[in-house]
XYZ file of C-alpha atoms in Angstrom:
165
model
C 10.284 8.266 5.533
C 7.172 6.860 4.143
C 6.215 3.251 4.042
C 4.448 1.832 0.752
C 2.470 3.836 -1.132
C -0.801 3.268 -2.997
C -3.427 4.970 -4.697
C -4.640 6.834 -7.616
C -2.106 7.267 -10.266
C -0.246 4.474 -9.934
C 1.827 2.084 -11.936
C -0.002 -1.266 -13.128
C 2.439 -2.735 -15.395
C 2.397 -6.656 -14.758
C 6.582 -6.455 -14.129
C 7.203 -3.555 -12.539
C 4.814 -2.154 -10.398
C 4.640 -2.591 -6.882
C 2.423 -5.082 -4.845
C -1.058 -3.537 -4.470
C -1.233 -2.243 -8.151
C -0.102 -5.279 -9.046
C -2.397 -7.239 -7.505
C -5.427 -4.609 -8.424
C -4.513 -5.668 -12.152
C -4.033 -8.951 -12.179
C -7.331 -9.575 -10.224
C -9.224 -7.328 -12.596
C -7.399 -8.909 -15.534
C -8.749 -12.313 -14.636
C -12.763 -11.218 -13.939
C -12.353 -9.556 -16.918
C -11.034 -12.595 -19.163
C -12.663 -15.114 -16.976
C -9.733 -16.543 -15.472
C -10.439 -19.043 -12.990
C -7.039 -18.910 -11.429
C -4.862 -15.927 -10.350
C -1.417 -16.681 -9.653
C 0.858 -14.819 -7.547
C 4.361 -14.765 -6.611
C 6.235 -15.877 -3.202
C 3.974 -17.633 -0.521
C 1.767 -14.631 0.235
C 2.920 -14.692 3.735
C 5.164 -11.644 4.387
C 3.818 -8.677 5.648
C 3.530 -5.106 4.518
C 2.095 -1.722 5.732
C 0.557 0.287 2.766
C 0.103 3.815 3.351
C -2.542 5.755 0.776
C -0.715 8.896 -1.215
C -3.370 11.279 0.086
C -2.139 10.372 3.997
C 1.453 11.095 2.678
C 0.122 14.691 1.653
C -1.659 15.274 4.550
C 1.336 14.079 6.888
C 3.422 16.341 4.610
C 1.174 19.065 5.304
C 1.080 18.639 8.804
C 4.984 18.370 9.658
C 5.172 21.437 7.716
C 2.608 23.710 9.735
C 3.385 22.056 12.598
C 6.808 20.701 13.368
C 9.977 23.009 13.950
C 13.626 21.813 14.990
C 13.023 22.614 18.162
C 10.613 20.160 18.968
C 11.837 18.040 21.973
C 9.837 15.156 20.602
C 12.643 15.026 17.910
C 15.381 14.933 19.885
C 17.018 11.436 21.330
C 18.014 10.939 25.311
C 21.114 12.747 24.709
C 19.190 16.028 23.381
C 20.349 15.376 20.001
C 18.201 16.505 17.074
C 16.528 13.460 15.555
C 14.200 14.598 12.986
C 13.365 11.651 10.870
C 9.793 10.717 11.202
C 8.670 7.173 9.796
C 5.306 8.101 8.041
C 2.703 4.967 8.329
C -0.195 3.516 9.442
C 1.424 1.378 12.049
C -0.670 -1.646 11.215
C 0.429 -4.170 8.701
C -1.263 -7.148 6.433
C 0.195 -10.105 4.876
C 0.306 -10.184 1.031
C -2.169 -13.399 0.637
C -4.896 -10.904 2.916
C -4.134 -7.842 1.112
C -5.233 -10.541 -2.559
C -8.455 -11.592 -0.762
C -9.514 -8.105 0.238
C -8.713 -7.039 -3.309
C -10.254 -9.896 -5.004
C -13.627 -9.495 -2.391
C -13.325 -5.598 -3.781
C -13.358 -6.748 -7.752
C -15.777 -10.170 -6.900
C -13.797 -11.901 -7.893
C -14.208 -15.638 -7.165
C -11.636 -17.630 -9.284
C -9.031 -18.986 -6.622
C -5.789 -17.893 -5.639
C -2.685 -19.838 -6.379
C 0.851 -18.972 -5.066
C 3.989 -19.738 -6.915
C 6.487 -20.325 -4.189
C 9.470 -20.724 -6.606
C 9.226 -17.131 -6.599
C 10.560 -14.938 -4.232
C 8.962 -13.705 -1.269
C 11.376 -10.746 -0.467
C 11.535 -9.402 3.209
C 9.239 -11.147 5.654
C 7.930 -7.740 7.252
C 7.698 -4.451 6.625
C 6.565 -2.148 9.324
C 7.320 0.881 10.544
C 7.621 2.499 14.229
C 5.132 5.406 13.950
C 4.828 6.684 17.465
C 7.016 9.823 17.208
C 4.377 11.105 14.171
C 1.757 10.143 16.787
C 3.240 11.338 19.378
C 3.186 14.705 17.390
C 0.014 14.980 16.391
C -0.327 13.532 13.427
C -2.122 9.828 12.123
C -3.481 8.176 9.050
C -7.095 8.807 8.116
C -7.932 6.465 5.050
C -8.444 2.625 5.997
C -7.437 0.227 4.216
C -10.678 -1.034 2.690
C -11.739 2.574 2.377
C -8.273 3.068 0.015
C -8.346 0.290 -1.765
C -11.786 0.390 -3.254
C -10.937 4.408 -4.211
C -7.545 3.126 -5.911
C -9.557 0.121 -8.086
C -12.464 3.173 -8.888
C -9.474 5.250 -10.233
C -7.650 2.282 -11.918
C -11.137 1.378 -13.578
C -12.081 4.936 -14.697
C -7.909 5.510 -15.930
C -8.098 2.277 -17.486
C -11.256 3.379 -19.458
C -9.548 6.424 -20.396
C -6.676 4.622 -21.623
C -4.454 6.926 -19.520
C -2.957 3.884 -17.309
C 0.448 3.206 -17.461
C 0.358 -0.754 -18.254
């Protein structure tokens, strides 16, 4: 079960794209027009985990060469087979950090602005990681490091017209 996913590829459309490639857009969209404002939705206040697609591979990769039914790791007190693994960084960021980091990416320096007659959805998301861990297995790309790859492949898709707005 992975947590949210970013990175290259994604979907930037202003209405239905998740968070971060929301965010990515609407923050480039506004240094690129000169907007000195960038509202967002909600408070900015819950908190999400954001996992980069090329950990997801690798995890996938990993539990593949690596994990079999029979690992006692996978099983619960009782002995019984639980094989579900959560897979995450373990760490998590509120939305309102996630826009500055984004916005110190693009430099941009208009101000943020939160419209709290929009929804905030569910406070936290986070997910227990340790059995992955515990099995080997963690997340390599930071945050940082993730986010300024995903905005250099949303500027050179965007240039190429290939985005999906």
């Amino acid at each position: 079960m992975p947590t949210n996913l970013y990175g290259p590829g994604d979907n930037y459309h202003e209405k239905n794209s998740h968070v971060m490639p929301a965010l990515i857009k609407k923050i480039h969209d506004s240094k690129k027009f000169n907007i000195p404002k960038v509202k967002f939705w909600g408070t900015g206040n819950p908190r999400r985990e954001f996992l980069h697609v090329d950990d997801l591979a690798d995890a996938a990769i990993f539990v593949l060469k690596n994990i079999s039914s029979d690992n006692k790791l996978l099983e619960d007190k009782n002995s019984k087979y639980q094989g579900i693994l959560n897979i995450g960084t373990g760490e998590d960021i509120s939305i309102k950090q996630l826009a500055e980091k984004i916005c110190e990416e693009q430099k941009y320096n208009g101000e943020i602005t939160w419209d709290k007659n929009k929804p905030d959805g569910t406070p936290r998301k986070l997910l227990d990681v340790s059995k992955i861990k515990k099995l080997g297995w963690k997340a390599k790309i930071s945050l940082s490091k993730g986010i300024k790859n995903t905005i250099k492949s949303f500027l050179e898709e965007s240039k190429n017209q290939s985005i999906r707005l």
